[in-house]
Each structure stands twice: as structure tokens, then as C-alpha cells.
Amino acid sequence: MADAPVLARISRVDACEIDTTGERAFQVAGSGGRGAGSAAIPADVSLCDDCRRELLDPADRRFRYPFINCTNCGPRYTVIEATPYDRIRTTMARFPLCPACAAEYHDPRSRRFHAEPNACPACGPEVWFEPGPVRRDEGIRQSVRWLTNGLILAIKGVGGFHLACRATDEAAVARLRERKRRGNKPFAVMAADLAQAMRIAHLSADHITALTSRERPIVLAPCRQDLDPCLAPAVAPGLAVVGVMLPYSPLHELLVEAMPLVMTSGNRSEEPIAIDNDDARTRLAGLCDGFLFHDRAIVVACDDSVTTVVDGRPVPIRRSRGFAPLPVALGRSGPAVLATGADVKATICLTQGDQAILSHHLGDQETLETQDAFRAAVTHLTALYRVRPAAIVTDLHPGYFSTGWAREAARASGVPLLVVQHHHAHIAAVLAEHRRPPDERVIGVAFDGTGYGPDGTIWGGEFLIASMAGFDRAGHLSPAPLPGGDSAIRYPRKTALAYLAAAGVPWAPWIPAVAASSETERRVLERQLESGLQVVPTTAAGRLFDAVASIIGLRHEAGYEAEPAMVLEATAGEIPGLPYPVAVAGDPPFVLPIGPIIRAVVRDLETGADPGTIAARFHATVVRLVAVGAAAIRTSTGIGVVALGGGAFQNGLLLSGARAALRADGFEVLVPELVPPNDGGMSLGQAVIGRERLRSTEGAA
Ligand code: ZN
Ligand code: ZN
Ligand code: FE
């Protein structure tokens, strides 16, 4: 095991005695093309050091060849069309190996022994630049020139197209932002190397570990503006955090040369990332000045993964290229189910035996294109793994696209449809990755944006007593009115006004949220709140963050999802803050009133406290809410384990603070480490809940 290949993972060792077979040699037999399909599908792996050395070695036959790879690196999931994984069932099938590559492929001593995507300039894929075409290395050099001159290129990579421009060029970045209609949403930056990444962001040893890992995710880290080369301010306007990554394919290695590049998904906002050349030509034409294409087809669109680091540990924000479809080990076997996730940051999850296979990131299910991507992912994954799900598991929300799809699919295939509450799934996802026993009950704290509650209101500040088998709502934040649903999420000032009204705070014009709303807006809102028309009660923690961000004047309009909360977190920074008063009220399900918090924020504002101080105190308060709620449940149940889930725990201050407070109080704390705390991890939770329901009905029958 000590000399296992770099990428080998020993998941289990089985030993047994067999009778003498009479065989005299050991051989590895070829796969016959109809195996069980249970062999793990590998994820794409970033360029290894050996290949990088060869790539940059003028004497090597693959010098500057942008598709160099070996058994330790290269594309996998994005080129595999069917299983078992052999070259003929990948998009490399149309590139017959030249004699030199074939010799490596068949030589057990070669680093390219059975490297399915093995290729070289003589036999493999090639790149070209358009307008032109300018072929091969000259196309790469042309791309670098165009980027240097401030132009925007669409570049075909491993999991799809990126739109790229020089990250230090304010005009170019601003133009890309404008063309992509991106608002203020930060762009990710690809640094040429680690030294450059360290000049762009403040990187701890843990950031560096994540950044240089084989998966090469985008790593979120504090922005550094004190050194050259400074990023153009338009890269991450108003945010102290920047997403950095390192080149992960040989093509990127050749493109970044010395300059950091903005590398953003090649799509119009909300659409799936383009993977096909012709599709990119039509869809991205208006967004870029030129293209760098290649002729290796991409099977599934795999966005870059995103990771943040909290308390020295990576917390996944988006689990896609490099991770998908690597299984999450569940620790025990169960029936095969298909879970459809949520409608934002969608992923699907398929269970097979003791493993859960999570798909790549499928985007927000709001457009026909993302819905197509969802359907394609279902077809592709079930075919790859040859799984026939015994049930389809979906969210309780009546209006989700995925819920409608699940209903249809269950009917069509004659399997049960299992419906799971959103926050229960968030907590179950955490339990699943920590391989907790299915009947173990924990205190689940699910804080997030929105999730459909069984009572028809919007949940999201929930204290559950939960296992994979079921849950009880033990407590929640006090509900507040959410006027107009989505419109309030878009305009946090509306939420702020509604929360002020609910807390009994008059709309005084000196409060920034009030000042930011027009006279008409306030009148309409006032009538709406009085009549209760189109007003839904919500307990969502995300809305509380929105309200406070607007009340103290940080954001009155959300340019992208969770922007107000992210700005609030950035504003709090490292400032220590004393929590506002927090209490538990009423019988189970108890309520944690938010009115006193809103009033305390306004009082602080009135006495001239600066936004940083208030933001810090607010974070300390939410930490306190988590701790107080958990303690109340422990008192009545004796449960000493807390699982934290939901998108609000992407917030490093909140996650770190809550974990510390709970540990100090003697709790064992489970947090998301393998799958995102946000809705991207939801399908895993649904899947394990579905398995338990199937098991219990089978037991009853
Ligand atoms: Zn390699
Ligand atoms: Zn070759
Ligand atoms: Fe959620």
C-alpha cells in the first residue's frame, strides 16, 4: 500500500481464502464492457508536477502541448461518456494513439501506463484561436497577446468555457462585468503561481493547502491590496474577500504566463456554462472578443469548485470540478435512491450500496437551459452507475422545478416519491458525511435563506431534533413578515422595513434603510403589512442578515444571492463584539425573539456606533442564538451533539463562533466538511433520509 499510485484510494481490504486454481501467472483482465458499473468514476485531476516539468521542457516531445496528462493527472469525469472507464468510451476515442503514445500506454513502467486520455501533439487534441483560425501553439501565444492587450476571451477548459481577461486591467474587468450583467458579484482570479496568489490574497497555510490541492478549487481568502500586482477594484467590488485559484490544466498553465486572469464561467448569468464549441460561438459571441477553442469534447459541464477555510479546515461552498462525482462514503449499505436537491445551487445525489454519488453543480433551476442540464445529469449519472433508483426523493416545496420533475419521474417509473423538508435535509447531509448511525438523534441547527415549511411558511432559522429517520421542530427564530417574497430578497430594504415594523420601531428617516426607500415604496409596504396580502411569515436567518445589513446602511439592494450577508460579515471583520440580549421564549417549539435584536441594533445606530461594531455585535448575537437554542434543547432532551447546516454557515464568523461557543458549552459539534452547508449539499441529506424511509417501510411490510 505504501507504493500505491498517487491517485489510488484504498476504500476497503477484503481477505478470503480460495481453493488452488491451477493458474501460474497473475494478470489484469480487460473490462468486457458490461461490468456492474459500480467502479468509481474518477474526478478530473489537475496537472501533476511531472507533467508540468515536461510541459515546460523544450526537449520534451510534449513541450507546450496543452493536453499533456498521465495516470496521475488529467481529465476524467468530463470526458467519460460511459463505463467501464476505457478510452473508447471517452471523448478521446476519436484520437487514435500514435505509436509513441501507444507504447507508453502499454508499458507498465511508464507513468502513462493505461492513462486513458494519453495524448501528444502527433495524435491528440489541438487548440485554435478565433478569429483566425490561428492553430496550435501560435493560437495560445495569440491568446496571451490579446489578453495582455485588455481583450476578453472565451477559453475552453476542462469542464467548460471560461470568460477571461487580465485581472489587473480595470477597464477590461469592468467591460466583462458589464457584458455579463454581473452586478457586483465577485469574479474568481487565476494566479500564475503560488507566489503570485500570495500577493493577491492573504493566505494562511490552510488556504495554501486547499489552493494547491489536486482538486484545485477556487479558494476564498482575504483580499490583499497593499502590493503589486494589485487586482483591479472591479474584480470584487466592496468585498474584502477574493476567490483565487491556480492553473489546473496544462492549457491554463500556458495562458496565465505572468499575469493573473479573471476566470469566470462562460455563460450569461444563470445559464449553464457552455461546453460545446458551436454553442459557445452563439451564446458567448456578444460577451467576448475572441475564442480559444479545442477539439476535445466535454461530456458534462463542470464549474470550478469553491472552498472557504474556517478554523483551518476547508468548507466547501461549491463542490463540482475536481470533486464530482467522487462518492461520499455513507458507512453502511442501503437501497438505491435518486435525490433531486433544491432549485438553487442544484445538485442531484444517487446512492449505490454504501456510497452517495453527488453530481456536479447544476446551477439555479430557473432557466430552460439549467433544467435541461438537470435532466441530462440524471440520465448520465444513472447510466454511468447503472443504478435503477428504488425511490425518488425531493423537497417539500410545491413550486420547485425539481419537485415537479420528481413527481413525474416517480410516476413514470413506478417508484415511490418521498418528500423531505428542506432543513431536515440540511441536517441529514451533515449527519451523512459524518457517518452517524441513522437513528441517532442530534440537535440540528439549520440557518439559511429559504426553505418550505410544512406549515406553508418560509423556514430558515430552525432548531430541530433530527436523525436521518425523522425530525421534530424544537424551536425557531421568531417569525417576521416577508413582503412579496422574492422581491424582498432582491431588495433587503423592504425586509428591513418589515422587520423594523414587526419590532415596533418607527420608520425614522435617519435610519439608512428608511432613507433608502422612496415615499411610495414605504406607503405600499405599509399597506401590504397592514393587510397581510402577499406577506409570508418567515423565520429565515438569511432575512435577518438582510434586514440588519440594510438597517445599518450596508446594502439596500442585493446584486447577487447573499450579498448583504457577505458584506455584513466583511464589515464585522475581526472586531470583537458583545452580543445583544438573547432569550428563549415559550414551550416547544420555543421561539428566539428577534425583535429585541432589531431594537438593539437601532439603539446602537442612534448612539453613533459604527457599522463595523454593530456588524460584529450582530454576529456575536447570532452565535449566541445558536448556543442558547441548543442549550435549551439539551436541557429538555439530554442530547449533547449539535449539527450545523444551511447556507448561513458559509459565513466563517458564524460557523467558527458557533462551533467555539457550543464546544465551550460541552457539545460535540458536527459541521459540513465534504459537501456544502448551502443547498448544494441538500441532495445528500435527502438521499439518506429517503433510504431510511424505504428501510422502515420495508421493515413494516
Ligand atoms: Zn501527469
Ligand atoms: Zn501521441
Ligand atoms: Fe437551504
XYZ file of C-alpha atoms and ligand atoms in Angstrom:
704
model
C 0.000 0.000 0.000
C 2.976 2.286 0.593
C 3.735 2.393 -3.126
C 0.173 2.709 -4.381
C -0.255 5.106 -7.314
C -0.717 8.772 -6.390
C -4.453 8.758 -7.039
C -5.218 5.339 -5.573
C -7.690 5.297 -2.718
C -7.955 2.129 -0.665
C -11.542 2.169 0.491
C -11.624 -1.389 1.821
C -9.476 -4.508 2.046
C -11.231 -7.863 1.825
C -9.273 -11.050 2.504
C -10.511 -14.579 1.967
C -9.074 -17.984 1.232
C -9.743 -19.651 -2.092
C -9.004 -23.102 -3.462
C -5.960 -23.577 -5.650
C -6.886 -22.515 -9.184
C -4.021 -24.026 -11.116
C -3.194 -20.621 -12.677
C 0.507 -19.906 -12.915
C 0.508 -16.210 -13.733
C -1.059 -13.032 -12.465
C -2.937 -10.932 -14.974
C -5.175 -7.909 -15.083
C -8.030 -8.764 -17.425
C -9.556 -6.106 -19.688
C -13.024 -4.892 -18.813
C -15.583 -6.584 -21.036
C -17.788 -3.523 -21.422
C -20.598 -4.718 -19.196
C -19.280 -4.654 -15.658
C -21.594 -3.847 -12.779
C -20.923 -0.158 -13.296
C -20.077 0.183 -9.660
C -16.432 1.092 -10.219
C -15.904 4.614 -9.019
C -15.849 7.219 -11.779
C -12.766 9.343 -11.212
C -12.941 13.122 -10.976
C -10.807 15.431 -13.113
C -7.327 15.905 -11.685
C -5.125 18.981 -12.006
C -1.813 18.910 -13.873
C 0.792 16.926 -11.897
C 4.333 18.133 -11.249
C 5.916 15.596 -13.612
C 3.674 16.656 -16.485
C 4.237 20.327 -15.671
C 8.001 19.767 -15.896
C 7.637 18.072 -19.279
C 5.244 20.769 -20.481
C 7.882 23.422 -19.862
C 10.861 21.392 -21.075
C 11.872 22.397 -24.625
C 13.499 18.993 -25.093
C 10.314 17.051 -24.277
C 8.110 15.809 -27.086
C 5.137 17.365 -25.309
C 6.780 20.788 -24.834
C 3.922 23.324 -24.618
C 1.379 20.669 -25.531
C -1.825 21.818 -23.767
C -3.312 18.337 -23.321
C -0.392 16.600 -21.637
C -1.548 14.196 -18.905
C -0.645 10.911 -17.228
C -2.156 8.382 -14.831
C -1.670 10.906 -12.039
C -3.459 13.790 -13.710
C -5.755 14.897 -16.483
C -9.433 14.958 -17.386
C -11.672 12.115 -16.213
C -15.312 12.789 -15.335
C -15.648 15.484 -18.007
C -14.526 13.117 -20.797
C -16.150 9.841 -19.693
C -19.197 9.015 -21.799
C -19.927 5.553 -20.425
C -18.487 2.906 -18.125
C -16.314 0.941 -17.707
C -13.766 3.721 -17.979
C -11.707 2.933 -21.084
C -10.534 5.303 -23.789
C -13.093 4.061 -26.308
C -15.883 5.247 -24.052
C -14.394 8.730 -23.592
C -14.305 11.763 -25.838
C -10.655 10.808 -26.501
C -11.879 7.860 -28.600
C -11.635 9.907 -31.802
C -7.898 10.444 -31.285
C -6.146 7.119 -32.051
C -2.882 6.794 -30.135
C 0.277 7.349 -32.177
C 2.973 4.635 -31.839
C 4.900 6.610 -29.192
C 1.798 7.195 -27.052
C 0.616 3.620 -27.552
C 3.980 2.343 -26.335
C 3.631 4.400 -23.132
C 0.064 3.251 -22.715
C 1.090 -0.402 -22.796
C 4.268 -0.103 -20.748
C 3.738 -0.906 -17.051
C 6.868 1.083 -16.213
C 5.557 4.240 -17.888
C 3.771 6.983 -15.972
C 1.250 6.775 -18.814
C 0.519 3.048 -18.458
C -3.232 2.815 -19.071
C -3.637 6.590 -18.930
C -6.865 6.671 -20.942
C -6.620 10.314 -22.080
C -2.928 9.949 -23.048
C -2.093 12.225 -25.976
C 0.665 14.169 -27.685
C 0.944 16.769 -30.440
C 1.130 13.995 -33.040
C -2.101 12.242 -32.122
C -4.109 14.234 -29.577
C -6.499 17.172 -29.489
C -5.410 20.635 -30.506
C -6.323 24.239 -29.780
C -7.039 27.092 -32.139
C -7.734 30.763 -31.775
C -10.602 32.593 -33.486
C -10.874 34.954 -35.291
C -8.425 33.138 -37.452
C -8.134 30.322 -37.041
C -4.662 30.568 -35.560
C -3.717 26.990 -34.791
C -1.822 25.234 -32.021
C 0.899 26.993 -30.057
C 0.584 30.136 -32.155
C -3.086 30.234 -31.076
C -2.046 30.143 -27.432
C 0.518 32.895 -27.988
C -2.097 34.932 -29.822
C -4.476 34.484 -26.858
C -1.847 35.721 -24.430
C -1.288 38.783 -26.618
C -4.993 39.561 -26.765
C -5.384 39.144 -23.013
C -2.352 41.355 -22.397
C -3.939 43.993 -24.601
C -7.038 44.099 -22.415
C -9.350 41.955 -24.528
C -11.824 39.370 -23.259
C -11.522 35.781 -24.436
C -13.754 32.753 -24.177
C -11.437 29.861 -23.364
C -12.451 26.240 -23.491
C -11.051 24.434 -20.488
C -11.676 21.160 -18.678
C -15.294 21.447 -17.570
C -16.449 24.166 -19.932
C -15.663 27.641 -21.195
C -14.318 30.466 -19.090
C -14.528 34.120 -19.919
C -11.115 35.546 -19.178
C -9.397 38.881 -19.067
C -6.399 40.377 -17.327
C -7.260 40.784 -13.647
C -5.139 43.911 -13.222
C -6.867 45.748 -16.074
C -9.715 47.775 -14.593
C -11.227 48.652 -17.971
C -11.219 45.038 -19.154
C -12.699 43.704 -15.914
C -15.342 46.423 -15.905
C -16.235 45.597 -19.509
C -16.568 41.895 -18.691
C -18.754 42.752 -15.708
C -20.943 44.917 -17.871
C -21.243 42.381 -20.700
C -22.038 39.527 -18.316
C -24.556 41.741 -16.468
C -22.846 40.590 -13.380
C -23.729 43.408 -10.953
C -21.287 43.417 -8.076
C -20.761 39.689 -7.861
C -17.055 38.999 -7.373
C -15.003 37.306 -10.088
C -12.580 34.486 -9.439
C -8.941 35.066 -10.301
C -6.429 32.548 -11.597
C -2.956 33.405 -10.347
C 0.080 32.311 -12.341
C 1.591 30.544 -9.348
C 1.517 30.394 -5.578
C 3.876 33.349 -5.158
C 1.511 35.496 -7.189
C -1.551 34.160 -5.341
C 0.132 35.255 -2.103
C 0.425 38.774 -3.447
C -3.262 38.814 -4.328
C -4.704 37.419 -1.093
C -3.648 36.900 2.499
C -3.166 33.141 2.504
C -2.759 31.050 5.622
C -1.091 27.655 5.499
C -4.586 26.153 5.325
C -5.565 28.347 2.384
C -2.407 27.210 0.623
C -3.177 23.554 1.282
C -6.611 23.986 -0.299
C -5.258 26.089 -3.166
C -2.543 23.616 -4.124
C -4.665 20.504 -3.577
C -5.162 18.177 -6.523
C -8.755 19.387 -6.891
C -7.564 22.965 -7.370
C -10.730 24.733 -6.217
C -11.290 28.458 -6.108
C -10.298 29.406 -2.558
C -11.922 32.377 -0.862
C -9.401 34.427 1.070
C -8.954 37.974 2.384
C -8.045 40.317 -0.428
C -4.667 41.987 -0.299
C -4.389 45.463 -1.802
C -1.041 46.528 -0.394
C 1.186 45.039 -3.083
C 1.664 44.917 -6.847
C 0.221 43.417 -8.932
C -2.943 44.875 -7.481
C -6.177 43.407 -8.686
C -8.430 45.828 -10.494
C -11.043 47.048 -7.998
C -13.775 45.782 -10.343
C -12.767 42.166 -9.570
C -14.532 42.120 -6.191
C -16.207 45.479 -5.583
C -16.853 46.259 -1.938
C -15.783 42.851 -0.711
C -12.744 42.111 1.372
C -12.670 38.565 0.069
C -11.377 37.326 -3.264
C -11.639 33.908 -4.915
C -8.216 32.713 -6.113
C -7.188 29.553 -7.884
C -4.080 28.176 -9.515
C -3.810 26.892 -13.094
C -5.152 23.355 -13.108
C -4.844 22.317 -16.736
C -1.765 22.495 -18.978
C -3.604 24.960 -21.189
C -4.137 27.320 -18.234
C -0.506 26.921 -17.288
C 0.481 28.237 -20.709
C -2.092 31.026 -20.712
C -1.521 32.686 -17.370
C 2.195 33.279 -18.033
C 2.955 36.059 -15.584
C -0.431 37.723 -15.338
C -3.340 36.918 -13.070
C -6.527 36.364 -15.053
C -10.146 36.822 -14.196
C -11.656 33.422 -14.990
C -15.407 33.383 -14.784
C -17.869 30.772 -16.041
C -18.559 31.061 -19.752
C -22.246 31.761 -19.596
C -24.738 34.548 -19.404
C -25.728 34.882 -15.768
C -27.891 31.954 -14.580
C -27.387 29.817 -17.698
C -25.243 26.688 -17.532
C -21.611 27.010 -18.515
C -21.015 26.452 -22.253
C -19.163 23.245 -23.155
C -19.750 22.887 -26.868
C -17.842 24.905 -29.489
C -20.836 25.829 -31.621
C -22.949 26.592 -28.586
C -20.185 28.835 -27.251
C -19.924 30.614 -30.615
C -23.572 31.618 -30.405
C -24.032 32.123 -26.696
C -20.760 33.830 -25.853
C -20.235 35.854 -29.046
C -21.540 39.064 -27.501
C -19.537 38.570 -24.332
C -16.014 38.080 -25.659
C -13.636 39.484 -28.261
C -12.104 36.167 -29.291
C -12.142 32.433 -28.639
C -9.610 29.795 -27.772
C -11.229 26.525 -28.773
C -10.105 22.925 -28.607
C -11.465 19.760 -30.161
C -11.693 17.513 -27.120
C -15.408 17.263 -26.392
C -16.663 17.856 -22.856
C -19.345 15.438 -21.653
C -20.597 17.288 -18.577
C -20.344 20.960 -17.696
C -18.246 21.132 -14.556
C -17.874 24.549 -12.979
C -14.875 25.303 -10.814
C -15.340 24.245 -7.230
C -15.270 26.848 -4.471
C -13.880 26.378 -0.980
C -13.528 28.605 2.020
C -11.371 27.948 5.070
C -12.786 28.223 8.578
C -10.766 27.400 11.694
C -8.099 25.890 9.493
C -10.467 23.471 7.765
C -11.857 23.675 4.260
C -15.593 24.251 3.990
C -16.943 23.538 0.510
C -19.104 26.256 -0.993
C -19.490 24.628 -4.414
C -18.486 21.009 -4.988
C -18.009 20.422 -8.684
C -14.913 20.100 -10.947
C -12.239 18.005 -9.222
C -14.670 16.561 -6.671
C -17.682 15.375 -8.669
C -18.603 12.571 -8.908
C -16.336 11.172 -6.181
C -18.563 9.297 -3.752
C -19.260 10.257 -0.175
C -18.866 7.108 1.926
C -22.006 6.520 3.962
C -20.578 3.800 6.153
C -23.481 1.425 5.564
C -25.350 -0.071 2.671
C -28.895 0.746 1.701
C -31.338 0.878 -1.194
C -30.520 2.956 -4.278
C -32.340 6.271 -4.366
C -32.194 9.381 -6.506
C -32.490 12.723 -4.697
C -33.229 15.869 -6.663
C -31.793 18.556 -4.355
C -33.084 22.095 -4.197
C -33.731 24.559 -7.004
C -30.808 26.845 -6.264
C -27.231 25.569 -6.423
C -28.798 22.331 -7.568
C -27.035 19.002 -7.377
C -28.524 15.547 -7.569
C -27.480 12.584 -5.485
C -27.581 8.913 -6.299
C -26.937 6.255 -3.687
C -25.460 2.915 -4.563
C -24.551 0.411 -1.872
C -22.707 2.271 0.856
C -21.883 5.282 -1.289
C -23.537 8.529 -2.255
C -22.652 9.984 -5.631
C -23.197 13.725 -5.804
C -23.412 15.333 -9.192
C -21.548 18.370 -10.384
C -23.082 21.803 -9.781
C -26.245 22.207 -11.888
C -26.961 25.884 -11.290
C -30.239 27.522 -10.380
C -33.233 25.775 -11.908
C -34.784 28.948 -13.271
C -33.997 28.639 -16.955
C -34.830 26.014 -19.550
C -31.104 25.509 -20.085
C -30.373 24.672 -16.438
C -33.420 22.426 -16.360
C -32.016 20.597 -19.381
C -28.716 20.272 -17.537
C -30.590 18.778 -14.598
C -32.333 16.169 -16.780
C -29.085 15.375 -18.570
C -27.308 14.843 -15.255
C -29.973 12.386 -14.111
C -29.718 10.398 -17.337
C -25.933 10.485 -17.384
C -25.317 9.518 -13.755
C -27.895 6.744 -13.615
C -26.417 5.320 -16.830
C -22.790 5.627 -15.675
C -23.505 3.846 -12.420
C -26.212 1.588 -13.876
C -28.477 2.391 -10.990
C -32.233 1.938 -11.018
C -33.409 4.009 -8.073
C -35.925 2.329 -5.784
C -37.339 5.746 -4.893
C -37.097 9.377 -5.878
C -36.584 11.856 -3.085
C -37.444 15.522 -3.398
C -38.104 18.722 -1.474
C -41.411 19.593 0.140
C -41.629 22.840 -1.844
C -44.661 22.630 -4.155
C -43.194 25.062 -6.680
C -39.697 23.741 -7.263
C -38.887 22.645 -10.799
C -37.102 19.603 -9.353
C -40.149 18.653 -7.285
C -42.340 18.673 -10.369
C -39.761 16.647 -12.252
C -39.534 14.151 -9.379
C -43.296 13.693 -9.259
C -43.379 12.935 -12.984
C -40.346 10.661 -12.881
C -41.675 8.669 -9.934
C -44.986 8.169 -11.704
C -43.326 7.207 -14.973
C -41.021 4.663 -13.393
C -43.493 3.393 -10.818
C -41.297 4.029 -7.786
C -42.305 5.837 -4.606
C -41.896 9.599 -4.345
C -40.525 10.631 -0.966
C -40.853 14.219 0.155
C -38.361 15.743 2.568
C -38.452 19.012 4.481
C -35.661 21.367 3.416
C -33.967 21.922 6.780
C -34.248 18.325 7.803
C -32.277 17.549 4.634
C -29.637 20.167 5.531
C -29.053 18.477 8.886
C -29.183 14.950 7.460
C -26.471 15.908 4.955
C -24.156 16.736 7.851
C -25.075 13.508 9.645
C -24.439 11.529 6.457
C -20.953 12.832 5.788
C -20.032 12.188 9.425
C -21.446 8.649 9.065
C -23.623 8.919 12.135
C -25.940 5.993 12.880
C -29.294 6.528 11.143
C -31.340 6.507 14.344
C -29.061 8.832 16.297
C -30.918 11.993 17.253
C -28.970 15.232 17.323
C -29.744 18.887 17.770
C -29.848 20.256 14.230
C -29.374 23.981 13.808
C -30.362 24.886 10.243
C -29.877 28.556 9.454
C -30.354 29.595 5.849
C -32.216 31.694 3.326
C -35.434 29.990 2.435
C -36.948 26.578 2.732
C -40.545 25.479 2.604
C -42.039 24.624 5.981
C -44.805 22.030 6.442
C -46.996 24.876 7.767
C -46.712 26.756 4.472
C -44.462 29.473 5.889
C -40.830 30.019 4.987
C -38.474 28.388 7.453
C -34.771 29.046 7.860
C -33.909 29.759 11.491
C -34.584 26.251 12.748
C -33.700 24.181 15.764
C -34.559 20.575 15.028
C -34.287 17.374 16.947
C -33.294 15.296 13.984
C -31.996 11.954 12.817
C -31.836 10.545 9.318
C -35.159 8.909 10.096
C -37.157 11.954 11.123
C -37.295 15.302 12.884
C -39.227 17.497 15.277
C -39.159 21.262 15.174
C -37.887 22.090 18.642
C -37.566 25.814 18.195
C -37.026 28.638 15.736
C -36.341 32.317 15.372
C -39.477 34.380 15.847
C -41.313 34.747 12.538
C -41.312 38.111 10.814
C -43.305 39.269 7.816
C -41.669 38.901 4.419
C -43.436 41.194 1.979
C -43.593 39.964 -1.594
C -41.246 37.007 -1.150
C -38.593 37.212 -3.849
C -38.914 40.967 -4.173
C -37.909 41.379 -0.522
C -34.909 39.120 -1.087
C -33.900 41.312 -4.030
C -34.420 44.499 -2.004
C -33.293 43.929 1.586
C -34.524 47.429 2.485
C -38.068 46.022 2.242
C -37.180 43.240 4.657
C -35.536 45.823 6.888
C -38.684 47.977 6.987
C -40.872 44.946 7.641
C -38.596 43.763 10.459
C -38.471 47.270 11.964
C -42.261 47.429 11.920
C -42.542 43.974 13.485
C -40.115 45.065 16.217
C -42.183 48.167 16.891
C -39.505 50.564 15.648
C -40.948 53.595 13.818
C -39.593 54.259 10.330
C -37.488 57.268 11.292
C -35.826 58.914 8.303
C -32.365 58.846 9.938
C -32.330 55.038 9.710
C -30.443 54.237 6.471
C -32.948 51.548 5.384
C -35.768 54.056 5.683
C -33.826 56.783 3.910
C -33.064 54.381 1.063
C -36.747 53.692 0.400
C -38.917 56.049 -1.574
C -42.051 57.581 -0.143
C -44.184 55.429 -2.465
C -42.309 52.282 -1.603
C -42.930 52.869 2.089
C -46.632 53.595 1.552
C -47.115 50.434 -0.490
C -45.215 48.386 2.039
C -47.172 49.823 4.944
C -50.467 48.852 3.297
C -49.098 45.435 2.449
C -48.015 44.790 6.037
C -51.355 46.024 7.402
C -53.466 43.920 5.048
C -51.161 40.916 5.143
C -51.654 40.488 1.387
C -48.706 38.756 -0.258
C -46.915 38.715 3.055
C -45.457 35.385 4.142
C -44.139 34.852 7.659
C -40.540 33.711 7.712
C -38.098 32.555 10.355
C -35.154 32.600 7.924
C -31.820 33.632 9.398
C -30.814 34.881 5.947
C -33.514 37.537 6.061
C -32.357 38.684 9.485
C -28.891 39.249 7.992
C -30.507 41.130 5.066
C -32.547 43.315 7.397
C -29.588 44.264 9.585
C -27.341 44.913 6.559
C -29.886 47.399 5.240
C -30.796 48.952 8.599
C -27.177 49.923 9.185
C -26.743 51.132 5.608
C -24.517 48.471 4.038
C -26.767 47.159 1.232
C -30.310 48.117 0.294
C -30.369 46.038 -2.846
C -28.884 42.569 -3.301
C -26.893 42.372 -6.531
C -26.453 38.637 -6.054
C -27.568 35.962 -3.648
C -26.484 36.544 -0.042
C -24.599 39.745 -0.926
C -25.929 41.673 2.112
C -24.862 38.885 4.479
C -21.428 38.657 2.883
C -20.922 42.405 3.180
C -22.122 42.293 6.777
C -19.583 39.575 7.541
C -16.805 41.504 5.815
C -17.756 44.663 7.728
C -17.562 42.865 11.061
C -14.096 41.637 10.169
C -12.022 40.813 13.204
C -13.736 43.295 15.506
C -14.760 41.617 18.780
C -18.388 42.282 19.639
C -20.612 41.788 22.650
C -23.854 40.027 21.795
C -27.202 41.773 22.061
C -29.643 40.236 24.519
C -30.952 36.822 23.505
C -33.625 34.734 25.194
C -35.685 31.594 24.734
C -39.427 32.062 24.986
C -42.382 29.715 25.197
C -42.928 25.995 25.182
C -41.600 23.723 22.456
C -41.326 24.676 19.746
C -39.720 27.573 21.574
C -39.103 30.922 19.958
C -35.979 33.063 19.956
C -37.360 36.581 19.587
C -35.585 38.751 17.022
C -37.458 41.955 17.944
C -35.046 42.797 20.807
C -32.108 42.313 18.422
C -33.535 44.695 15.831
C -34.255 47.258 18.560
C -30.741 46.938 19.981
C -29.218 47.437 16.508
C -31.245 50.619 16.044
C -30.287 51.836 19.521
C -26.595 51.305 18.726
C -27.039 53.139 15.446
C -28.742 56.012 17.229
C -25.886 56.398 19.706
C -23.397 56.606 16.866
C -21.850 53.139 16.847
C -20.092 52.470 13.542
C -21.269 49.733 11.168
C -18.227 47.557 11.939
C -19.074 47.451 15.627
C -22.745 46.746 15.010
C -21.945 44.046 12.444
C -19.571 42.411 14.934
C -22.136 42.575 17.743
C -24.763 41.153 15.402
C -22.574 38.164 14.506
C -21.879 37.550 18.186
C -25.632 37.672 18.709
C -26.402 35.053 16.069
C -23.715 32.831 17.596
C -25.458 33.330 20.910
C -28.828 32.397 19.385
C -27.349 29.114 18.195
C -25.786 28.386 21.577
C -28.838 29.341 23.630
C -31.232 27.355 21.432
C -29.023 24.268 21.554
C -28.641 24.531 25.330
C -32.417 24.746 25.753
C -32.896 21.545 23.779
C -30.167 19.749 25.711
C -31.909 20.678 28.959
C -35.150 19.029 27.867
C -33.695 16.064 25.950
C -30.185 15.421 27.200
C -28.847 15.414 23.606
C -25.248 16.615 23.520
C -24.472 16.594 19.780
C -25.179 19.568 17.512
C -25.114 19.517 13.694
C -24.823 22.871 11.916
C -26.270 23.152 8.401
C -27.774 25.629 5.956
C -26.300 28.370 3.802
C -25.819 30.801 6.699
C -22.936 28.627 7.900
C -20.925 29.579 4.822
C -20.328 32.658 6.917
C -16.961 31.956 8.554
C -17.577 34.227 11.536
C -20.829 32.469 12.279
C -19.524 28.943 11.753
C -16.368 29.492 13.747
C -18.147 31.395 16.518
C -20.964 28.869 16.826
C -18.594 25.925 16.922
C -16.446 27.569 19.598
C -19.424 28.568 21.734
C -21.012 25.137 21.517
C -17.754 23.344 22.283
C -17.138 25.613 25.248
C -20.550 24.549 26.475
C -19.608 20.876 26.214
C -21.312 19.953 22.941
C -19.919 17.721 20.248
C -20.258 19.781 17.060
C -20.696 18.403 13.537
C -20.109 20.779 10.632
C -20.109 20.357 6.836
C -16.664 19.411 5.546
C -17.271 17.323 2.417
C -20.436 18.816 0.987
C -21.531 22.449 1.088
C -23.639 23.705 4.006
C -25.776 25.505 1.400
C -28.379 23.973 -0.917
C -25.583 22.397 -2.975
C -25.313 19.712 -0.284
C -29.019 19.246 0.132
C -29.422 16.267 -2.210
C -27.137 14.184 0.028
C -29.389 14.831 3.022
C -32.495 13.983 1.014
C -30.902 10.761 -0.201
C -30.052 9.379 3.233
C -33.456 10.350 4.605
C -35.030 8.580 1.623
C -33.004 5.446 2.294
C -34.169 5.365 5.902
C -37.818 5.809 4.909
C -37.564 2.966 2.414
C -35.953 0.774 5.020
C -38.630 1.479 7.612
C -41.498 0.820 5.181
C -39.799 -2.396 4.065
C -39.474 -3.353 7.722
C -43.170 -2.669 8.290
C -44.338 -4.628 5.240
Zn 0.619 13.988 -15.026
Zn 0.715 10.566 -29.428
Fe -31.299 25.795 2.209
